[in-house]
Coordinates of C-alpha atoms and ligand atoms in Angstrom, one line a residue:
X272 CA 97.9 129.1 98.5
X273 CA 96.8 126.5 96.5
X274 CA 97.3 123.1 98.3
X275 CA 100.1 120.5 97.0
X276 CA 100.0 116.6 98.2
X277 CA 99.4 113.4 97.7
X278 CA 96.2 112.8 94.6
X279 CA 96.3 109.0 94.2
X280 CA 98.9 106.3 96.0
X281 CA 99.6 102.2 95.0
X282 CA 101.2 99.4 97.0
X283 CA 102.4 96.7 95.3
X284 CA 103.5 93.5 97.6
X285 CA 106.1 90.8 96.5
X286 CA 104.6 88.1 95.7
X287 CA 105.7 85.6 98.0
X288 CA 105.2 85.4 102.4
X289 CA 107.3 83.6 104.3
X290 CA 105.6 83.1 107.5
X291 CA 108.0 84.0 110.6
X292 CA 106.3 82.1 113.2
X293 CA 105.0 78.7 111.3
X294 CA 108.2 79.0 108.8
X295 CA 110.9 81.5 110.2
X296 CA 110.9 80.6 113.6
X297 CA 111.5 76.6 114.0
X298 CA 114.2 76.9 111.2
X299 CA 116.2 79.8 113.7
X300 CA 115.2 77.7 116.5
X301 CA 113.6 80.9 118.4
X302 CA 110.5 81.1 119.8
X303 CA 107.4 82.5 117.3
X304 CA 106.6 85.4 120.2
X305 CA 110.0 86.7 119.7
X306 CA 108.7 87.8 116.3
X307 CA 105.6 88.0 116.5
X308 CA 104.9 89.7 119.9
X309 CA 108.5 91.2 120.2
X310 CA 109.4 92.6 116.7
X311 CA 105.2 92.6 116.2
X312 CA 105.8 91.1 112.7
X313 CA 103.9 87.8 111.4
X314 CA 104.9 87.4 107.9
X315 CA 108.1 88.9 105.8
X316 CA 107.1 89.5 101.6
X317 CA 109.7 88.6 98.9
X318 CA 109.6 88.7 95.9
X319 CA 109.3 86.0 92.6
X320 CA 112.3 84.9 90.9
X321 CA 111.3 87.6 88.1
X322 CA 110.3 91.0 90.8
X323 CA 112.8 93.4 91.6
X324 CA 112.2 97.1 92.4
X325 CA 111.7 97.8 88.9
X326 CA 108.3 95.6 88.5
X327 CA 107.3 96.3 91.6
X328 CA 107.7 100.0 91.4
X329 CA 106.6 99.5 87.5
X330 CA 103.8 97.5 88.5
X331 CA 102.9 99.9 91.1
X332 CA 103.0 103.0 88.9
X333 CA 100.9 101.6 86.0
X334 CA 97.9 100.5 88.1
X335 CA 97.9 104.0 89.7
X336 CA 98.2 105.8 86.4
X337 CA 95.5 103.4 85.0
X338 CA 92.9 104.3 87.9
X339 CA 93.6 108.0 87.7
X340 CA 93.2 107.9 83.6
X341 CA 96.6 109.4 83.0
X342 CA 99.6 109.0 80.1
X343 CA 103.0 109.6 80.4
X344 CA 102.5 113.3 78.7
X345 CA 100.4 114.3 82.0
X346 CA 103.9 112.9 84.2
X347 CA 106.5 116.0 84.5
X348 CA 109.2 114.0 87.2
X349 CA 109.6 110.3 88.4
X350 CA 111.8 110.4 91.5
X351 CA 112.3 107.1 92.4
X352 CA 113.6 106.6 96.0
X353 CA 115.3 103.1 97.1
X354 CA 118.5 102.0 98.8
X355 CA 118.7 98.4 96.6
X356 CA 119.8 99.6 93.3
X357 CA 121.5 97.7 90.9
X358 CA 123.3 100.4 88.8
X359 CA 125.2 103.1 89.9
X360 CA 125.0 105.4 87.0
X361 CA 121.6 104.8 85.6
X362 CA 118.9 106.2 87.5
X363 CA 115.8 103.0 88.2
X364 CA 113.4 105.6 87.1
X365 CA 114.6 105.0 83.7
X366 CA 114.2 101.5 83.6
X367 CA 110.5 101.8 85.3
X368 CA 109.7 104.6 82.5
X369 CA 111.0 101.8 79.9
X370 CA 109.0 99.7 81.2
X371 CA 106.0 101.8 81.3
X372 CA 106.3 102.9 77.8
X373 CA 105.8 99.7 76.5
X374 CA 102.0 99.8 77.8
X375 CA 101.4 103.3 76.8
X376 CA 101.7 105.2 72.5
X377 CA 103.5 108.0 74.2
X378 CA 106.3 108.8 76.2
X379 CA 108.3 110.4 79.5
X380 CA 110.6 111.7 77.0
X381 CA 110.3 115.4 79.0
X382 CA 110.0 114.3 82.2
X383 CA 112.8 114.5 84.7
X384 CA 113.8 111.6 86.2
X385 CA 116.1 110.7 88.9
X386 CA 117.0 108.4 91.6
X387 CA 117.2 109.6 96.0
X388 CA 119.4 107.7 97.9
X389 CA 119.4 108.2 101.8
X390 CA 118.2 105.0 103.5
X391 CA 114.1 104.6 104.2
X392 CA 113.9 108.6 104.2
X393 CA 114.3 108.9 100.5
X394 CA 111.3 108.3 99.9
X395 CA 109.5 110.9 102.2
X396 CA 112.5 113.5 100.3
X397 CA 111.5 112.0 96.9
X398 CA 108.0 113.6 98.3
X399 CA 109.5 116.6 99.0
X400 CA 111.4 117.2 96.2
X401 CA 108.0 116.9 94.2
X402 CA 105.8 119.3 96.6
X403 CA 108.7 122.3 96.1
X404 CA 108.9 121.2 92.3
X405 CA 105.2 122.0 91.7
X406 CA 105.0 124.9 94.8
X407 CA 108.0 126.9 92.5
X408 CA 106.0 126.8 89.9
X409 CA 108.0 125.0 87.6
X410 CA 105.5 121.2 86.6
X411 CA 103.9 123.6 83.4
X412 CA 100.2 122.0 85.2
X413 CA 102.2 118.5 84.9
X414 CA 102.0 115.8 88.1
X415 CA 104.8 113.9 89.9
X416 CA 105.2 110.4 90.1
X417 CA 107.2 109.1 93.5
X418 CA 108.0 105.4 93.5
X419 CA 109.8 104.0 96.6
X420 CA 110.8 100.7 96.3
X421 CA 113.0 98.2 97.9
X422 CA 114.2 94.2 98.4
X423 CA 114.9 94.8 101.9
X424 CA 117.2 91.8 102.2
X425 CA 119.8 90.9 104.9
X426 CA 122.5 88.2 104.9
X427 CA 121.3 84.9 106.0
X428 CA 121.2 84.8 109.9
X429 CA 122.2 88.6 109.9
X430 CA 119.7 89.6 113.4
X431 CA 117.7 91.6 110.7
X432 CA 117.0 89.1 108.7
X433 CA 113.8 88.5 110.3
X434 CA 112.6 92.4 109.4
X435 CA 113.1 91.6 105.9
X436 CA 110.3 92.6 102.7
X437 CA 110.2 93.8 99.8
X438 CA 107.2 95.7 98.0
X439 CA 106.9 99.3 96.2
X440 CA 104.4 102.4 96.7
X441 CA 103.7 104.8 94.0
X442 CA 102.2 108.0 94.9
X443 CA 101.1 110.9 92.8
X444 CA 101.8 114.3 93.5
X445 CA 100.0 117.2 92.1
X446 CA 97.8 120.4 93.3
X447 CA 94.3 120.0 94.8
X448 CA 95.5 116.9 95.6
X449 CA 93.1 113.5 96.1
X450 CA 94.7 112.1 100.0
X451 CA 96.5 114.6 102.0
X452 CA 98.1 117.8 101.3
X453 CA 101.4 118.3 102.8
X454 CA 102.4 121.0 105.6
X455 CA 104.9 123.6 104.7
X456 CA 106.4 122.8 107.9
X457 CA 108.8 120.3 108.7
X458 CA 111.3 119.5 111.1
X459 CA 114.6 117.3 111.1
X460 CA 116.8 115.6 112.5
X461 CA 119.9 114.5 111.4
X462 CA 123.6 113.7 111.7
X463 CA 126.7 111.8 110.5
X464 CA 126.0 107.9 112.3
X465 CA 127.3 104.6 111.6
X466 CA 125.0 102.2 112.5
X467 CA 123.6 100.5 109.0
X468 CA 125.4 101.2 106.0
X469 CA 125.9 99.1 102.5
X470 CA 129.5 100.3 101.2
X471 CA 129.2 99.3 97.9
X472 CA 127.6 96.1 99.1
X473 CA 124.1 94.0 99.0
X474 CA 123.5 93.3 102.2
X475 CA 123.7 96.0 105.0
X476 CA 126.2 96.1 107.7
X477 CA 124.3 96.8 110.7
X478 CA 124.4 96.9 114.2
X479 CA 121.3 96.7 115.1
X480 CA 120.6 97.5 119.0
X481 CA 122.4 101.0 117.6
X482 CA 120.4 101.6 114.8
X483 CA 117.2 101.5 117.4
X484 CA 119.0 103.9 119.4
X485 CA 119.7 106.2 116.9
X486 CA 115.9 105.9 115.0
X487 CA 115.0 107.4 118.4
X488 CA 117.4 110.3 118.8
X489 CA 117.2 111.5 115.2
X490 CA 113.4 112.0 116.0
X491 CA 113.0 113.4 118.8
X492 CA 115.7 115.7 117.2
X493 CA 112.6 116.3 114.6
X494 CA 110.2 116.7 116.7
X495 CA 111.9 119.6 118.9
X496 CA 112.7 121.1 115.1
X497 CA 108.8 120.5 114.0
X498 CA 107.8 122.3 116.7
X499 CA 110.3 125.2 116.4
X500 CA 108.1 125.3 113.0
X501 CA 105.2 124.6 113.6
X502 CA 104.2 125.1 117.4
X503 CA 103.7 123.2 120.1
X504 CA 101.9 120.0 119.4
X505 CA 99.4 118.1 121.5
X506 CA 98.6 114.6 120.3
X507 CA 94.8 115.7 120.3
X508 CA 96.2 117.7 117.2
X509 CA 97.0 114.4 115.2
X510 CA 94.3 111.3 114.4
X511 CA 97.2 109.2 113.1
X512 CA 100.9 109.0 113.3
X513 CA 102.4 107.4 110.8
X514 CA 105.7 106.1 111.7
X515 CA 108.8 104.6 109.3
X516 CA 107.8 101.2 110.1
X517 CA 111.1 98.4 110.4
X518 CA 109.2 96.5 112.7
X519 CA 105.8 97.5 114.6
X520 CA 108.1 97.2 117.8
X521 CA 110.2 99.9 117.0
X522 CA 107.5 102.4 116.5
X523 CA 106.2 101.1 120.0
X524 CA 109.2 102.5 121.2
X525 CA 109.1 105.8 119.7
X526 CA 105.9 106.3 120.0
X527 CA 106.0 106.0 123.1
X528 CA 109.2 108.7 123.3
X529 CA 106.8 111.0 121.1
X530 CA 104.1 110.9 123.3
X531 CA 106.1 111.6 126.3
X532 CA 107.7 114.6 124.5
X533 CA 104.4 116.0 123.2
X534 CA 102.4 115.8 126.8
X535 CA 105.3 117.7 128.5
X536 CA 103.8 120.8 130.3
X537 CA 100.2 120.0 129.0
X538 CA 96.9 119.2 130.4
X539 CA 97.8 115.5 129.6
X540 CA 100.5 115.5 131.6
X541 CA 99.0 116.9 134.8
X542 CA 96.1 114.6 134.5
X543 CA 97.9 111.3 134.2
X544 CA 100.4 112.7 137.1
X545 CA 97.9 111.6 139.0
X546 CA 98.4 108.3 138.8
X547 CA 102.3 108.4 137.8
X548 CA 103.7 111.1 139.0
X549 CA 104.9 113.9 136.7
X550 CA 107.8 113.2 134.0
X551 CA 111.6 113.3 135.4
X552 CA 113.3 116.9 134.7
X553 CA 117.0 116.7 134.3
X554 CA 117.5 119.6 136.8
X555 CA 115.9 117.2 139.7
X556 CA 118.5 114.1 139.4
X557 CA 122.3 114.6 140.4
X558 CA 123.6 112.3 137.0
X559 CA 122.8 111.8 133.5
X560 CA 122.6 108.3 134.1
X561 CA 119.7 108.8 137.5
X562 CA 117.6 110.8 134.7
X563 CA 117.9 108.4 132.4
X564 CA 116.8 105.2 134.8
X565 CA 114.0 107.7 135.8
X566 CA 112.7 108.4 132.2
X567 CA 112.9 104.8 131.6
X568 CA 110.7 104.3 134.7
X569 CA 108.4 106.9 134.1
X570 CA 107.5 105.8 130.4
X571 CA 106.8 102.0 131.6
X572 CA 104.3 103.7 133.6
X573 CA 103.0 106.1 130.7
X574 CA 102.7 103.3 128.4
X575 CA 100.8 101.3 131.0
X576 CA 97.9 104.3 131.3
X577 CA 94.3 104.3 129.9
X578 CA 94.9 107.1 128.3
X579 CA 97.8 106.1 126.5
X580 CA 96.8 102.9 125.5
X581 CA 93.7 104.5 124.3
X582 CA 95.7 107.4 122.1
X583 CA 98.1 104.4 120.5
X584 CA 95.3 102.3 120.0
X585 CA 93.4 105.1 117.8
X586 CA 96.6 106.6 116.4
X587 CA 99.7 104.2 116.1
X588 CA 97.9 100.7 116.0
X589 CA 96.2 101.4 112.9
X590 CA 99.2 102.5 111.1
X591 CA 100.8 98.8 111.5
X592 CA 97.9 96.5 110.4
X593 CA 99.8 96.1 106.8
X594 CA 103.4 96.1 108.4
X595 CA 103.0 93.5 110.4
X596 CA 102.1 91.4 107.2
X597 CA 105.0 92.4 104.4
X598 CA 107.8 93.6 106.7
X599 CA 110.2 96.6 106.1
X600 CA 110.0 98.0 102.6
X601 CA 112.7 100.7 103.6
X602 CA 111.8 104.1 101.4
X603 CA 107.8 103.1 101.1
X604 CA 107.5 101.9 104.6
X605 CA 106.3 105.2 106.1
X606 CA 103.6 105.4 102.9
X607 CA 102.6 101.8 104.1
X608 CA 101.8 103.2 107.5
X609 CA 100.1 105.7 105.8
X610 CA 97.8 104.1 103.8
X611 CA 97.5 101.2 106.5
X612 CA 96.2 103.7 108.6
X613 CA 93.9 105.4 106.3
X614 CA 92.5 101.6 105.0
X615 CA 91.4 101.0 109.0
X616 CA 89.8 104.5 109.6
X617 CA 88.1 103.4 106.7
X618 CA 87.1 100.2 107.4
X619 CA 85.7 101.3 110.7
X620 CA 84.0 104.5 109.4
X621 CA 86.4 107.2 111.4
X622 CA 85.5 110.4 109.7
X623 CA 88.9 111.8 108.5
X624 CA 88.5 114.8 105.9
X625 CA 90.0 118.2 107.4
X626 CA 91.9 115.7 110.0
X627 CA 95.7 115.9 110.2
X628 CA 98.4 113.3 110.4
X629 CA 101.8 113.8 112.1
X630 CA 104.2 111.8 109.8
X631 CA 107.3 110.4 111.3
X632 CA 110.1 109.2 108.8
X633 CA 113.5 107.9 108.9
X634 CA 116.2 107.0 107.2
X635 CA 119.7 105.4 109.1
X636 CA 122.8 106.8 108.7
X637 CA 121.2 108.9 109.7
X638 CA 117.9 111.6 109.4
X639 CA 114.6 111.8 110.7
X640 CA 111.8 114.4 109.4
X641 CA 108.4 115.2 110.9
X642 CA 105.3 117.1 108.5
X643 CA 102.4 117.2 109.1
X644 CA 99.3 116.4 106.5
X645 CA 95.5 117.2 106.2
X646 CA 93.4 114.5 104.5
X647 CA 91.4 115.8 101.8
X648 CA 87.8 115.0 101.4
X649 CA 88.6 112.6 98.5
X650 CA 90.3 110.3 101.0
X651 CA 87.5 107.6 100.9
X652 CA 87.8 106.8 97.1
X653 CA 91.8 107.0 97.1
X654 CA 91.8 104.3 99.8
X655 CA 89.1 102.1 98.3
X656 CA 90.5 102.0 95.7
X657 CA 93.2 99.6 96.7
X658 CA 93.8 96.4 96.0
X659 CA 96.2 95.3 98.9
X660 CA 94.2 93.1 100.8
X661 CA 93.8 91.0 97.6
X662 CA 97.6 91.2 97.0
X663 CA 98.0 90.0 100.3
X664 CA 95.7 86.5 100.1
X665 CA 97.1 85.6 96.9
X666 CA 100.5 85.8 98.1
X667 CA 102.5 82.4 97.9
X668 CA 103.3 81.0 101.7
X669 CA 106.8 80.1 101.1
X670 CA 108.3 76.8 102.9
X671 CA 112.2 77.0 104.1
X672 CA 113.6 75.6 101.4
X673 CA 112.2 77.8 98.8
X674 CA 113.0 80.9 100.9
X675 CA 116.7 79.9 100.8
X676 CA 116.4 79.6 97.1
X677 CA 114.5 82.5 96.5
X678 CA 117.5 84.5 98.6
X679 CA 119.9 83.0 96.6
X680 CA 118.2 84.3 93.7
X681 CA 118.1 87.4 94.8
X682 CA 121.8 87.3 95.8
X683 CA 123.7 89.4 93.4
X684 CA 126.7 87.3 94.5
X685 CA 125.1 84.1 93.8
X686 CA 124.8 82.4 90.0
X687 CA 121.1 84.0 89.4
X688 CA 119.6 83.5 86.0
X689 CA 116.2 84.4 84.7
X690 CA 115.4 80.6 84.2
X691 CA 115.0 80.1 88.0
X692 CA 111.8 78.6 88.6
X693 CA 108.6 80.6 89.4
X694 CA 106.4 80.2 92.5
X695 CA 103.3 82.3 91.0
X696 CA 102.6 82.3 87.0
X697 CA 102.7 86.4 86.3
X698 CA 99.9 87.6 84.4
X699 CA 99.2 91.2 82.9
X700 CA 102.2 92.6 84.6
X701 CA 106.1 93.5 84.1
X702 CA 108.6 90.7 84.7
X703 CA 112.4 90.3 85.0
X704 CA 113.5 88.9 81.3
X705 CA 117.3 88.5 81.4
X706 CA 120.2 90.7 80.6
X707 CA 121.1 92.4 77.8
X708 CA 124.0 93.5 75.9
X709 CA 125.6 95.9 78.4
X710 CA 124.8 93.9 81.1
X711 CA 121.4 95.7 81.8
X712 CA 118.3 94.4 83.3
X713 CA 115.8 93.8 80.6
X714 CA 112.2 93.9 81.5
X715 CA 108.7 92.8 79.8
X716 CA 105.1 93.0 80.1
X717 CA 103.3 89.8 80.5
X718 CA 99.4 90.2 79.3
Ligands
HMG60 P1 117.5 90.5 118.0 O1 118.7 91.0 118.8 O2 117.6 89.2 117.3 O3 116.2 90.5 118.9 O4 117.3 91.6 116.9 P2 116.0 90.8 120.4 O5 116.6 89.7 121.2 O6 116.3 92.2 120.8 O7 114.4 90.6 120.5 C1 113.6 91.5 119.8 C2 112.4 91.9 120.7 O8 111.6 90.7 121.0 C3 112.8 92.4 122.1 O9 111.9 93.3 122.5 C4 112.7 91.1 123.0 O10 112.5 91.4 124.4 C5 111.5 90.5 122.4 P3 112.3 94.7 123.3 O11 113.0 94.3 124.6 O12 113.3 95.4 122.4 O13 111.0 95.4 123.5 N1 111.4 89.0 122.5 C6 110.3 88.4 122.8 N2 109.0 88.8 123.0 C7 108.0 87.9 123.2 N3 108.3 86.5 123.3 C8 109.5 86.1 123.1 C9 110.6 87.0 122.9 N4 111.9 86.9 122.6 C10 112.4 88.1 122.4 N5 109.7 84.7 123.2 C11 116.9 93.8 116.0 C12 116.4 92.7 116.9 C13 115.9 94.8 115.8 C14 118.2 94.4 116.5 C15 117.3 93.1 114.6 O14 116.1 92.6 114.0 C16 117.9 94.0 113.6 O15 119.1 94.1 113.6 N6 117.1 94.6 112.6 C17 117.7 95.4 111.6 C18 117.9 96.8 112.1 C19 116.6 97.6 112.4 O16 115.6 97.2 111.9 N7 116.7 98.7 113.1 C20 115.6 99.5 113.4 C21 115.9 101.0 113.6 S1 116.9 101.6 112.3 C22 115.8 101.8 110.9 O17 114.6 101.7 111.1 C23 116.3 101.9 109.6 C24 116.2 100.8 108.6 O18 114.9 100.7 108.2 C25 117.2 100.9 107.5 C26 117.2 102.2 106.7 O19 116.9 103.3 107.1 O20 117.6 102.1 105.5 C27 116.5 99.5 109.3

């Protein structure tokens, strides 16, 4: 079978940091560990007065398109997956093709285009909807573009509002693919929850302590469904474990939960019983609530082990370098993890091709869905090829008072206009020009 995956992915960053422990913190009158050791974040992107998810996921898409020589007649499908659109009718992979054509003689006039909505997964099903286009046989040798993008914005001294970012991740899909092929296999978890919604509204309602909670059910949901699919897994199996990424000290947490699933019954488990004892089994404690004081015990310890600090420092760590920096960018976040995690093997010479990754994404309301990938011995190229680090050092360091101006301007409640003044003068990319007749967004390429 031939193999179907990722050939080529972008990240494109908002432009602007504000930094949550110089910046953030003394404004909320909090102490900078609560952020930065607690939530394990140290800056939050946003974007210029003229970004939105259409220049980001635009910009994105054209510098991935340029490195891999292509024109719009070699695209078949642009999914684009985000949970901050601003039109409810007209899909965002319009506007981004609009804007795209302006750059290129041809067009995406036969290529399908739509828009995913559910949460941060979308993204990861925007990736699936491209693998089982091109596996059916139906692309006519054509590749799939997948944009996830997002202004991950809460209300003003909503809890999450320290989690924010906003930033885009194009990825190509197509056979023999450049990164990682995908696994057939994939397991879920999912069912009907209330615990961050946006009922025809901006901001999300959430309640957050929930929503961690319910991240954590959904996937071990998964992973018991993964396995039913794909076998057993042992974390040997996996060099990295990309996880959806709101904050790196949520993926603490289930990693942690992952790891203690995975090692059940294995030679991992007996060895570190040793020192710990062996995991709680319901059968051996009289209440729910006895099992669950146990677990909780039992995983302090596990996380506390050499062994398990030395398995998250090899596969988890990595995959939150570039988190840590921009935030949660919703539908791209897992991809950041991704690609973060890739950038470090990388950087530190970690042979990868043939090595698999266990990818962990989620989307509240809620669904969580494990695959595996193999990288593919292209990987090297593909990740040097990024420009991130850059993006990141020429990123603006936002005081206060601009940060409550530039969430105003990004407040589709508050009197926005395209006149607002810039931090960072855009050069060869798209910008935010205004409205237009219908009350569209109108959109430009500055060269
Ligand atoms: P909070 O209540 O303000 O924070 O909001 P906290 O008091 O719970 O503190 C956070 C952590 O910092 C805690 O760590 C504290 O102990 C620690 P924990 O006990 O949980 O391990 N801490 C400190 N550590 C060191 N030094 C200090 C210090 N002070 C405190 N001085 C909350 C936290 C996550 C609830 C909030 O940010 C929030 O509501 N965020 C938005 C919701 C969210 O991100 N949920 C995550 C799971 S749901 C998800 O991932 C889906 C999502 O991406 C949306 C989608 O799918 O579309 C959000």
């Amino acid at each position: 079978m031939t193999a179907v995956g990722i050939d080529g992915i972008e990240i494109r960053t908002g432009k602007l940091q504000l930094d949550l422990a110089e910046t953030f913190a003394p404004a909320q009158d909090e102490d900078p560990g609560k952020y930065t050791e607690g939530l394990g974040l140290h800056a939050s992107s946003f974007p210029d007065v003229y970004e939105d998810i259409v220049t980001m996921g635009a910009n994105a898409a054209h510098r991935l398109m340029e490195r891999k020589g292509l024109t719009p007649a070699d695209i078949g499908r642009i999914d684009v997956a985000t949970e901050s659109a601003f039109d409810n009718s007209k899909p965002v992979s319009t506007y981004i093709a609009g804007c795209l054509e302006q750059v290129y003689d041809d067009n995406f006039h036969h290529a399908n285009k739509g828009e995913r909505k559910f949460a941060c997964i979308s993204g990861t099903q925007s990736l699936d909807d491209a693998y089982n286009w091109i596996r059916a046989g139906r692309n006519r040798g054509r590749k799939a573009l997948v944009i996830a993008t997002d202004t991950a914005l809460y209300a003003r001294d909503d809890p999450g509002e320290a989690t924010q970012g906003a930033g885009a991740v194009a990825m190509l899909v197509d056979e023999d693919p450049g990164l990682v092929e995908l696994s057939t296999e994939q397991g879920f978890g999912s069912a009907d929850e209330t615990d961050f919604l946006k009922p025809n509204q901006q901001f999300p309602s959430v309640d957050g302590k929930r929503s961690m909670k319910v991240y954590l059910a959904r996937m071990r949901e998964a992973l018991e469904d993964f396995e039913s699919a794909a076998g057993d897994t042992h974390p040997n199996d996996y060099e990295l474990v990309p996880f959806h990424t709101p904050f790196p000290g949520m993926v603490r947490k289930a990693a942690a939960l992952g790891y203690r699933h995975v090692v059940r019954d294995t030679d991992v488990e007996i060895s570190i019983a040793e020192e710990i004892g062996r995991q709680p089994r319901r059968e051996e404690y009289k209440s729910q609530e006895q099992y669950f004081d146990a677990v909780k015990e039992y995983t302090d310890a596990l996380t506390e082990t050499e062994r398990y600090q030395a398995w998250y420092a090899d596969a988890i760590e990595p995959t939150l370098e570039i988190a840590r920096e921009v935030g949660n960018w919703y539908t791209g976040s897992v991809h950041v993890a991704r690609v973060a995690g890739l950038k470090q093997a990388l950087e530190h010479d970690r042979a990868m091709a043939e090595k698999k990754l266990l990818v962990a994404s989620y989307g509240s309301g809620a669904q969580a869905e494990i695959h595996a990938e193999t990288v593919v011995s292209g990987w090297k190229e593909e990740i040097a090829a990024l420009n991130i680090d850059e993006q990141l050092d020429r990123r603006h360091d936002i005081s206060f008072e601009e940060y409550e101006r530039i969430h105003d301007v990004h407040n589709h409640d508050t009197e926005n206009d395209a006149d607002a003044e810039e931090l960072i003068t855009p050069t060869q990319e798209f910008v935010f020009d205004g409205w237009g007749r219908m009350g569209e967004r109108k959109y430009r390429y500055v060269r």
